[in-house]
Amino acid sequence: RPDSGAQLPLFVLLFVGASLLGSSFELPLVLRDITGFASKICLVFALYMIGLQTSLASFRNIPIRLTLYAAGLWCLVAPLSLLIIKLSL
């Protein structure tokens, strides 16, 4: 049966492709910075999803309004917390 074997995850193929592309061409510094930043965001998001033990499908079921509210709240609380920590040192 052709479907009885193990499937290769898409992210593995994308990683190999990005590695080959990155070693084949010299990317401009700006593009390297952008892709590095995007890579960090994806890694943090993946760790977040693993920590919550959730899937991308269940994450998509969260209403966008709730997601924006949570992100806005985080953008407000995180800098204020950092400011309080800096002022108390």
PDB file of C-alpha atoms in Angstrom:
ATOM      1  CA  ARG A   1       0.000   0.000   0.000  1.00  0.00           C
ATOM      2  CA  PRO A   2       1.444   3.381  -0.921  1.00  0.00           C
ATOM      3  CA  ASP A   3      -0.147   5.182   2.057  1.00  0.00           C
ATOM      4  CA  SER A   4       1.236   2.818   4.694  1.00  0.00           C
ATOM      5  CA  GLY A   5       4.719   4.418   4.780  1.00  0.00           C
ATOM      6  CA  ALA A   6       5.799   7.330   6.922  1.00  0.00           C
ATOM      7  CA  GLN A   7       5.190  10.746   5.421  1.00  0.00           C
ATOM      8  CA  LEU A   8       7.877  13.403   5.302  1.00  0.00           C
ATOM      9  CA  PRO A   9       6.625  16.528   7.110  1.00  0.00           C
ATOM     10  CA  LEU A  10       6.318  19.652   4.983  1.00  0.00           C
ATOM     11  CA  PHE A  11       8.524  21.706   7.299  1.00  0.00           C
ATOM     12  CA  VAL A  12      11.409  19.286   6.680  1.00  0.00           C
ATOM     13  CA  LEU A  13      11.122  19.842   2.936  1.00  0.00           C
ATOM     14  CA  LEU A  14      10.904  23.606   3.439  1.00  0.00           C
ATOM     15  CA  PHE A  15      13.943  23.544   5.741  1.00  0.00           C
ATOM     16  CA  VAL A  16      16.009  21.587   3.231  1.00  0.00           C
ATOM     17  CA  GLY A  17      14.896  23.908   0.436  1.00  0.00           C
ATOM     18  CA  ALA A  18      15.742  27.020   2.447  1.00  0.00           C
ATOM     19  CA  SER A  19      19.140  25.556   3.348  1.00  0.00           C
ATOM     20  CA  LEU A  20      19.924  24.818  -0.283  1.00  0.00           C
ATOM     21  CA  LEU A  21      18.743  28.239  -1.378  1.00  0.00           C
ATOM     22  CA  GLY A  22      20.712  29.986   1.365  1.00  0.00           C
ATOM     23  CA  SER A  23      23.922  28.164   0.507  1.00  0.00           C
ATOM     24  CA  SER A  24      23.497  28.615  -3.259  1.00  0.00           C
ATOM     25  CA  PHE A  25      22.929  32.380  -3.357  1.00  0.00           C
ATOM     26  CA  GLU A  26      24.320  35.340  -1.463  1.00  0.00           C
ATOM     27  CA  LEU A  27      21.282  37.113  -0.050  1.00  0.00           C
ATOM     28  CA  PRO A  28      21.320  40.883   0.508  1.00  0.00           C
ATOM     29  CA  LEU A  29      21.767  41.913   4.137  1.00  0.00           C
ATOM     30  CA  VAL A  30      18.249  43.351   4.390  1.00  0.00           C
ATOM     31  CA  LEU A  31      16.702  40.131   3.104  1.00  0.00           C
ATOM     32  CA  ARG A  32      18.860  38.102   5.480  1.00  0.00           C
ATOM     33  CA  ASP A  33      17.682  40.237   8.406  1.00  0.00           C
ATOM     34  CA  ILE A  34      14.036  39.894   7.399  1.00  0.00           C
ATOM     35  CA  THR A  35      14.250  36.128   6.977  1.00  0.00           C
ATOM     36  CA  GLY A  36      16.129  35.817  10.274  1.00  0.00           C
ATOM     37  CA  PHE A  37      13.416  37.783  12.065  1.00  0.00           C
ATOM     38  CA  ALA A  38      10.663  35.727  10.404  1.00  0.00           C
ATOM     39  CA  SER A  39      12.478  32.563  11.446  1.00  0.00           C
ATOM     40  CA  LYS A  40      12.552  33.693  15.069  1.00  0.00           C
ATOM     41  CA  ILE A  41       8.850  34.547  14.989  1.00  0.00           C
ATOM     42  CA  CYS A  42       8.003  31.122  13.566  1.00  0.00           C
ATOM     43  CA  LEU A  43      10.127  29.400  16.201  1.00  0.00           C
ATOM     44  CA  VAL A  44       8.474  31.311  19.036  1.00  0.00           C
ATOM     45  CA  PHE A  45       5.028  30.552  17.592  1.00  0.00           C
ATOM     46  CA  ALA A  46       5.873  26.851  17.289  1.00  0.00           C
ATOM     47  CA  LEU A  47       7.090  26.719  20.894  1.00  0.00           C
ATOM     48  CA  TYR A  48       3.934  28.553  21.969  1.00  0.00           C
ATOM     49  CA  MET A  49       1.750  26.010  20.184  1.00  0.00           C
ATOM     50  CA  ILE A  50       3.727  23.107  21.677  1.00  0.00           C
ATOM     51  CA  GLY A  51       3.432  24.632  25.145  1.00  0.00           C
ATOM     52  CA  LEU A  52      -0.316  24.952  24.788  1.00  0.00           C
ATOM     53  CA  GLN A  53      -0.500  21.445  23.334  1.00  0.00           C
ATOM     54  CA  THR A  54      -2.707  22.703  20.547  1.00  0.00           C
ATOM     55  CA  SER A  55      -2.817  22.430  16.794  1.00  0.00           C
ATOM     56  CA  LEU A  56      -2.953  25.025  14.058  1.00  0.00           C
ATOM     57  CA  ALA A  57      -6.513  23.912  13.235  1.00  0.00           C
ATOM     58  CA  SER A  58      -7.744  24.659  16.760  1.00  0.00           C
ATOM     59  CA  PHE A  59      -5.820  27.942  16.754  1.00  0.00           C
ATOM     60  CA  ARG A  60      -7.693  28.984  13.602  1.00  0.00           C
ATOM     61  CA  ASN A  61     -11.006  28.479  15.443  1.00  0.00           C
ATOM     62  CA  ILE A  62     -10.223  31.377  17.797  1.00  0.00           C
ATOM     63  CA  PRO A  63     -12.105  34.499  16.678  1.00  0.00           C
ATOM     64  CA  ILE A  64      -9.848  37.185  15.179  1.00  0.00           C
ATOM     65  CA  ARG A  65     -11.309  39.800  17.518  1.00  0.00           C
ATOM     66  CA  LEU A  66     -10.243  37.780  20.550  1.00  0.00           C
ATOM     67  CA  THR A  67      -6.777  37.264  19.067  1.00  0.00           C
ATOM     68  CA  LEU A  68      -6.371  40.998  18.420  1.00  0.00           C
ATOM     69  CA  TYR A  69      -7.597  41.806  21.922  1.00  0.00           C
ATOM     70  CA  ALA A  70      -5.070  39.422  23.481  1.00  0.00           C
ATOM     71  CA  ALA A  71      -2.236  40.746  21.294  1.00  0.00           C
ATOM     72  CA  GLY A  72      -3.159  44.343  22.134  1.00  0.00           C
ATOM     73  CA  LEU A  73      -3.279  43.554  25.826  1.00  0.00           C
ATOM     74  CA  TRP A  74       0.118  41.893  25.596  1.00  0.00           C
ATOM     75  CA  CYS A  75       1.533  44.930  23.738  1.00  0.00           C
ATOM     76  CA  LEU A  76       0.320  47.109  26.594  1.00  0.00           C
ATOM     77  CA  VAL A  77       1.347  44.939  29.544  1.00  0.00           C
ATOM     78  CA  ALA A  78       4.781  43.806  28.309  1.00  0.00           C
ATOM     79  CA  PRO A  79       6.325  47.302  27.954  1.00  0.00           C
ATOM     80  CA  LEU A  80       4.741  48.461  31.209  1.00  0.00           C
ATOM     81  CA  SER A  81       6.182  45.455  33.021  1.00  0.00           C
ATOM     82  CA  LEU A  82       9.603  46.152  31.542  1.00  0.00           C
ATOM     83  CA  LEU A  83       9.352  49.788  32.582  1.00  0.00           C
ATOM     84  CA  ILE A  84       8.441  48.834  36.161  1.00  0.00           C
ATOM     85  CA  ILE A  85      11.356  46.406  36.298  1.00  0.00           C
ATOM     86  CA  LYS A  86      13.773  49.039  34.919  1.00  0.00           C
ATOM     87  CA  LEU A  87      12.562  51.676  37.373  1.00  0.00           C
ATOM     88  CA  SER A  88      12.850  49.355  40.365  1.00  0.00           C
ATOM     89  CA  LEU A  89      16.518  48.521  39.672  1.00  0.00           C
TER      90      LEU A  89
END
